Structure formats: structure tokens, C-alpha cells
PDB file of C-alpha atoms in Angstrom:
ATOM      1  CA  UNK A   1      -9.579 -11.956  -6.127  1.00  0.00           C
ATOM      2  CA  UNK A   2     -10.284 -12.933  -2.611  1.00  0.00           C
ATOM      3  CA  UNK A   3      -8.382 -15.558  -0.622  1.00  0.00           C
ATOM      4  CA  UNK A   4     -11.006 -18.296  -1.125  1.00  0.00           C
ATOM      5  CA  UNK A   5     -10.977 -17.811  -4.853  1.00  0.00           C
ATOM      6  CA  UNK A   6      -7.179 -17.815  -4.811  1.00  0.00           C
ATOM      7  CA  UNK A   7      -7.253 -21.243  -3.112  1.00  0.00           C
ATOM      8  CA  UNK A   8      -9.924 -22.482  -5.486  1.00  0.00           C
ATOM      9  CA  UNK A   9      -7.793 -21.548  -8.604  1.00  0.00           C
ATOM     10  CA  UNK A  10      -4.512 -22.611  -7.128  1.00  0.00           C
ATOM     11  CA  UNK A  11      -2.344 -25.148  -9.018  1.00  0.00           C
ATOM     12  CA  UNK A  12      -1.095 -28.408  -7.499  1.00  0.00           C
ATOM     13  CA  UNK A  13       2.229 -26.606  -6.703  1.00  0.00           C
ATOM     14  CA  UNK A  14       0.236 -24.059  -4.614  1.00  0.00           C
ATOM     15  CA  UNK A  15       0.833 -21.165  -7.045  1.00  0.00           C
ATOM     16  CA  UNK A  16      -2.211 -18.850  -7.618  1.00  0.00           C
ATOM     17  CA  UNK A  17      -3.148 -15.992  -9.805  1.00  0.00           C
ATOM     18  CA  UNK A  18      -3.340 -13.799  -6.610  1.00  0.00           C
ATOM     19  CA  UNK A  19      -0.011 -12.138  -5.996  1.00  0.00           C
ATOM     20  CA  UNK A  20      -0.814 -10.110  -2.923  1.00  0.00           C
ATOM     21  CA  UNK A  21      -3.448  -9.070  -0.355  1.00  0.00           C
ATOM     22  CA  UNK A  22      -3.578  -5.280  -0.543  1.00  0.00           C
ATOM     23  CA  UNK A  23      -5.299  -4.727   2.786  1.00  0.00           C
ATOM     24  CA  UNK A  24      -7.217  -1.584   3.796  1.00  0.00           C
ATOM     25  CA  UNK A  25      -5.093   1.452   4.824  1.00  0.00           C
ATOM     26  CA  UNK A  26      -7.201   1.510   7.966  1.00  0.00           C
ATOM     27  CA  UNK A  27      -6.118  -2.046   9.211  1.00  0.00           C
ATOM     28  CA  UNK A  28      -4.411  -2.280  12.483  1.00  0.00           C
ATOM     29  CA  UNK A  29      -1.584  -4.564  13.363  1.00  0.00           C
ATOM     30  CA  UNK A  30      -3.803  -7.052  15.286  1.00  0.00           C
ATOM     31  CA  UNK A  31      -6.145  -7.498  12.285  1.00  0.00           C
ATOM     32  CA  UNK A  32      -3.271  -7.787   9.883  1.00  0.00           C
ATOM     33  CA  UNK A  33      -1.831 -10.593  11.999  1.00  0.00           C
ATOM     34  CA  UNK A  34      -5.372 -12.263  11.797  1.00  0.00           C
ATOM     35  CA  UNK A  35      -5.294 -11.911   8.096  1.00  0.00           C
ATOM     36  CA  UNK A  36      -1.880 -13.653   8.023  1.00  0.00           C
ATOM     37  CA  UNK A  37      -3.450 -16.499   9.945  1.00  0.00           C
ATOM     38  CA  UNK A  38      -6.148 -16.921   7.379  1.00  0.00           C
ATOM     39  CA  UNK A  39      -3.621 -16.711   4.611  1.00  0.00           C
ATOM     40  CA  UNK A  40      -1.606 -19.464   6.376  1.00  0.00           C
ATOM     41  CA  UNK A  41      -4.661 -21.668   6.935  1.00  0.00           C
ATOM     42  CA  UNK A  42      -5.448 -21.501   3.165  1.00  0.00           C
ATOM     43  CA  UNK A  43      -1.931 -22.654   2.353  1.00  0.00           C
ATOM     44  CA  UNK A  44      -1.058 -19.311   0.654  1.00  0.00           C
ATOM     45  CA  UNK A  45       1.647 -17.967   2.893  1.00  0.00           C
ATOM     46  CA  UNK A  46       4.489 -18.814   0.453  1.00  0.00           C
ATOM     47  CA  UNK A  47       2.675 -17.663  -2.635  1.00  0.00           C
ATOM     48  CA  UNK A  48       0.662 -14.527  -1.620  1.00  0.00           C
ATOM     49  CA  UNK A  49       2.279 -11.517   0.059  1.00  0.00           C
ATOM     50  CA  UNK A  50       0.464  -9.214   2.410  1.00  0.00           C
ATOM     51  CA  UNK A  51       0.832  -5.599   1.226  1.00  0.00           C
ATOM     52  CA  UNK A  52       0.734  -3.206   4.185  1.00  0.00           C
ATOM     53  CA  UNK A  53       0.245   0.551   3.808  1.00  0.00           C
ATOM     54  CA  UNK A  54       3.072   2.243   5.684  1.00  0.00           C
ATOM     55  CA  UNK A  55       2.513   5.858   4.600  1.00  0.00           C
ATOM     56  CA  UNK A  56      -0.243   7.334   2.443  1.00  0.00           C
ATOM     57  CA  UNK A  57      -0.438  10.381   0.316  1.00  0.00           C
ATOM     58  CA  UNK A  58      -0.635  13.503   2.422  1.00  0.00           C
ATOM     59  CA  UNK A  59      -3.871  14.876   0.822  1.00  0.00           C
ATOM     60  CA  UNK A  60      -7.212  13.709  -0.497  1.00  0.00           C
ATOM     61  CA  UNK A  61      -7.554  10.082   0.678  1.00  0.00           C
ATOM     62  CA  UNK A  62      -7.377   9.254   4.387  1.00  0.00           C
ATOM     63  CA  UNK A  63      -6.571  10.996   7.697  1.00  0.00           C
ATOM     64  CA  UNK A  64      -2.905  11.818   7.769  1.00  0.00           C
ATOM     65  CA  UNK A  65      -0.429  11.758   9.137  1.00  0.00           C
ATOM     66  CA  UNK A  66       0.444   8.112   9.739  1.00  0.00           C
ATOM     67  CA  UNK A  67       3.670   6.135   9.542  1.00  0.00           C
ATOM     68  CA  UNK A  68       3.316   2.477  10.352  1.00  0.00           C
ATOM     69  CA  UNK A  69       6.989   1.588   9.794  1.00  0.00           C
ATOM     70  CA  UNK A  70       7.615   0.708  13.444  1.00  0.00           C
ATOM     71  CA  UNK A  71       4.580  -1.544  13.546  1.00  0.00           C
ATOM     72  CA  UNK A  72       5.730  -3.275  10.403  1.00  0.00           C
ATOM     73  CA  UNK A  73       9.202  -3.943  11.820  1.00  0.00           C
ATOM     74  CA  UNK A  74       7.445  -5.798  14.651  1.00  0.00           C
ATOM     75  CA  UNK A  75       5.101  -7.747  12.388  1.00  0.00           C
ATOM     76  CA  UNK A  76       7.813  -9.107  10.153  1.00  0.00           C
ATOM     77  CA  UNK A  77       9.355 -10.854  13.139  1.00  0.00           C
ATOM     78  CA  UNK A  78       6.362 -13.325  12.985  1.00  0.00           C
ATOM     79  CA  UNK A  79       4.680 -12.779   9.703  1.00  0.00           C
ATOM     80  CA  UNK A  80       6.535 -13.861   6.459  1.00  0.00           C
ATOM     81  CA  UNK A  81       5.951 -12.554   3.014  1.00  0.00           C
ATOM     82  CA  UNK A  82       4.867  -9.154   3.797  1.00  0.00           C
ATOM     83  CA  UNK A  83       5.633  -5.891   1.917  1.00  0.00           C
ATOM     84  CA  UNK A  84       5.533  -2.255   2.756  1.00  0.00           C
ATOM     85  CA  UNK A  85       3.650   0.209   0.581  1.00  0.00           C
ATOM     86  CA  UNK A  86       4.773   3.800   0.681  1.00  0.00           C
ATOM     87  CA  UNK A  87       2.262   5.926  -1.243  1.00  0.00           C
ATOM     88  CA  UNK A  88       3.463   9.159   0.336  1.00  0.00           C
ATOM     89  CA  UNK A  89       6.522  10.428   2.138  1.00  0.00           C
ATOM     90  CA  UNK A  90       7.319  10.548   5.842  1.00  0.00           C
ATOM     91  CA  UNK A  91       4.719  12.837   7.448  1.00  0.00           C
ATOM     92  CA  UNK A  92       7.384  15.006   8.950  1.00  0.00           C
ATOM     93  CA  UNK A  93       8.730  15.736   5.362  1.00  0.00           C
ATOM     94  CA  UNK A  94       5.310  15.916   3.664  1.00  0.00           C
ATOM     95  CA  UNK A  95       4.074  18.799   5.721  1.00  0.00           C
ATOM     96  CA  UNK A  96       7.043  20.952   4.785  1.00  0.00           C
ATOM     97  CA  UNK A  97       6.538  20.532   0.992  1.00  0.00           C
ATOM     98  CA  UNK A  98       5.171  23.198  -1.223  1.00  0.00           C
ATOM     99  CA  UNK A  99       3.184  20.422  -3.001  1.00  0.00           C
ATOM    100  CA  UNK A 100       2.689  17.447  -0.631  1.00  0.00           C
ATOM    101  CA  UNK A 101       1.776  14.140  -2.186  1.00  0.00           C
ATOM    102  CA  UNK A 102      -1.933  14.037  -3.234  1.00  0.00           C
ATOM    103  CA  UNK A 103      -3.831  10.859  -4.359  1.00  0.00           C
ATOM    104  CA  UNK A 104      -5.584  13.057  -6.927  1.00  0.00           C
ATOM    105  CA  UNK A 105      -2.177  13.509  -8.737  1.00  0.00           C
ATOM    106  CA  UNK A 106      -2.439   9.803  -9.771  1.00  0.00           C
ATOM    107  CA  UNK A 107      -5.712  10.523 -11.537  1.00  0.00           C
ATOM    108  CA  UNK A 108      -4.636  13.825 -13.043  1.00  0.00           C
ATOM    109  CA  UNK A 109      -1.771  12.080 -14.884  1.00  0.00           C
ATOM    110  CA  UNK A 110      -4.269  11.271 -17.654  1.00  0.00           C
ATOM    111  CA  UNK A 111      -4.959  14.962 -18.061  1.00  0.00           C
ATOM    112  CA  UNK A 112      -1.275  15.829 -17.979  1.00  0.00           C
ATOM    113  CA  UNK A 113      -0.859  14.585 -21.540  1.00  0.00           C
ATOM    114  CA  UNK A 114      -2.884  17.548 -22.783  1.00  0.00           C
ATOM    115  CA  UNK A 115      -1.700  20.029 -20.108  1.00  0.00           C
ATOM    116  CA  UNK A 116       0.777  22.926 -20.708  1.00  0.00           C
ATOM    117  CA  UNK A 117       4.429  21.974 -20.140  1.00  0.00           C
ATOM    118  CA  UNK A 118       5.645  22.427 -16.607  1.00  0.00           C
ATOM    119  CA  UNK A 119       2.334  22.187 -14.930  1.00  0.00           C
ATOM    120  CA  UNK A 120       3.295  18.988 -13.084  1.00  0.00           C
ATOM    121  CA  UNK A 121       6.827  19.767 -12.083  1.00  0.00           C
ATOM    122  CA  UNK A 122       5.931  20.128  -8.226  1.00  0.00           C
ATOM    123  CA  UNK A 123       4.398  16.572  -8.047  1.00  0.00           C
ATOM    124  CA  UNK A 124       7.511  14.976  -9.385  1.00  0.00           C
ATOM    125  CA  UNK A 125       9.568  15.763  -6.325  1.00  0.00           C
ATOM    126  CA  UNK A 126      10.132  12.571  -4.270  1.00  0.00           C
ATOM    127  CA  UNK A 127       9.919  12.724  -0.475  1.00  0.00           C
ATOM    128  CA  UNK A 128      11.503   9.385   0.501  1.00  0.00           C
TER     129      UNK A 128
END
């Protein structure tokens, strides 16, 4: 649901079916701040959180490494109701793992139910 639709379907108390804006993992801090301004202008600041990708899986989705934690810590000083999404570990840890996080593992989970036991053991290691 986009922000305009969220405003359209909002109740009188301001609540809306949209729980969060899951912004692109390629957004920079300046554009994230502009998104927050739009959310505020629509009256959604208290009801819809901004979900910011801090880390991403090491393999198969976007250029790695990145760690946007420092940028987020600056943004939260002026932008309320923002959350940090960690879909991979810290880059300095990921690169040392025998099986670094891989977005394809999320999709392989369906096949896991019919896979031999032990096949997915490496992907269960957490890195955070």
C-alpha cells in the first residue's frame, strides 16, 4: 500500500492498514529524510514506521558490503518512528563465514522440507 492509499483508508483516529514503509535498500539518508517529510505531511508519522535496511544478506541480492548503522543513529535524532532492518550480519563478520548469509536461502526454505537432514545446518548460524 502506498502512502496516499494509507491516508485514504485511514480511520478518524489516524490509524491505517499500512504498518510501515519498507524503503528500497538503495535509499540514501537524504532521500530517507524526504520520505519522512512526506509521511509527516500525510499525518502518518505516529502510525506508520519507516523501515530502513541497515545490513543486507552478503550474497545474491545487492552490492555488499554495507552497514548503515551510523547513518541511522544520526537519522533517529530528527526522524521518529523508524526501525532498523538487519537481513544479514555485519560485513566484517559475514566475509569470514563458511556460509555467509544469502537471500536465496529464504527461498530455498520451501525445498528444505523435502531435503535430506543436515543440508541447511550452515545457514542457521547467526552472525549478529
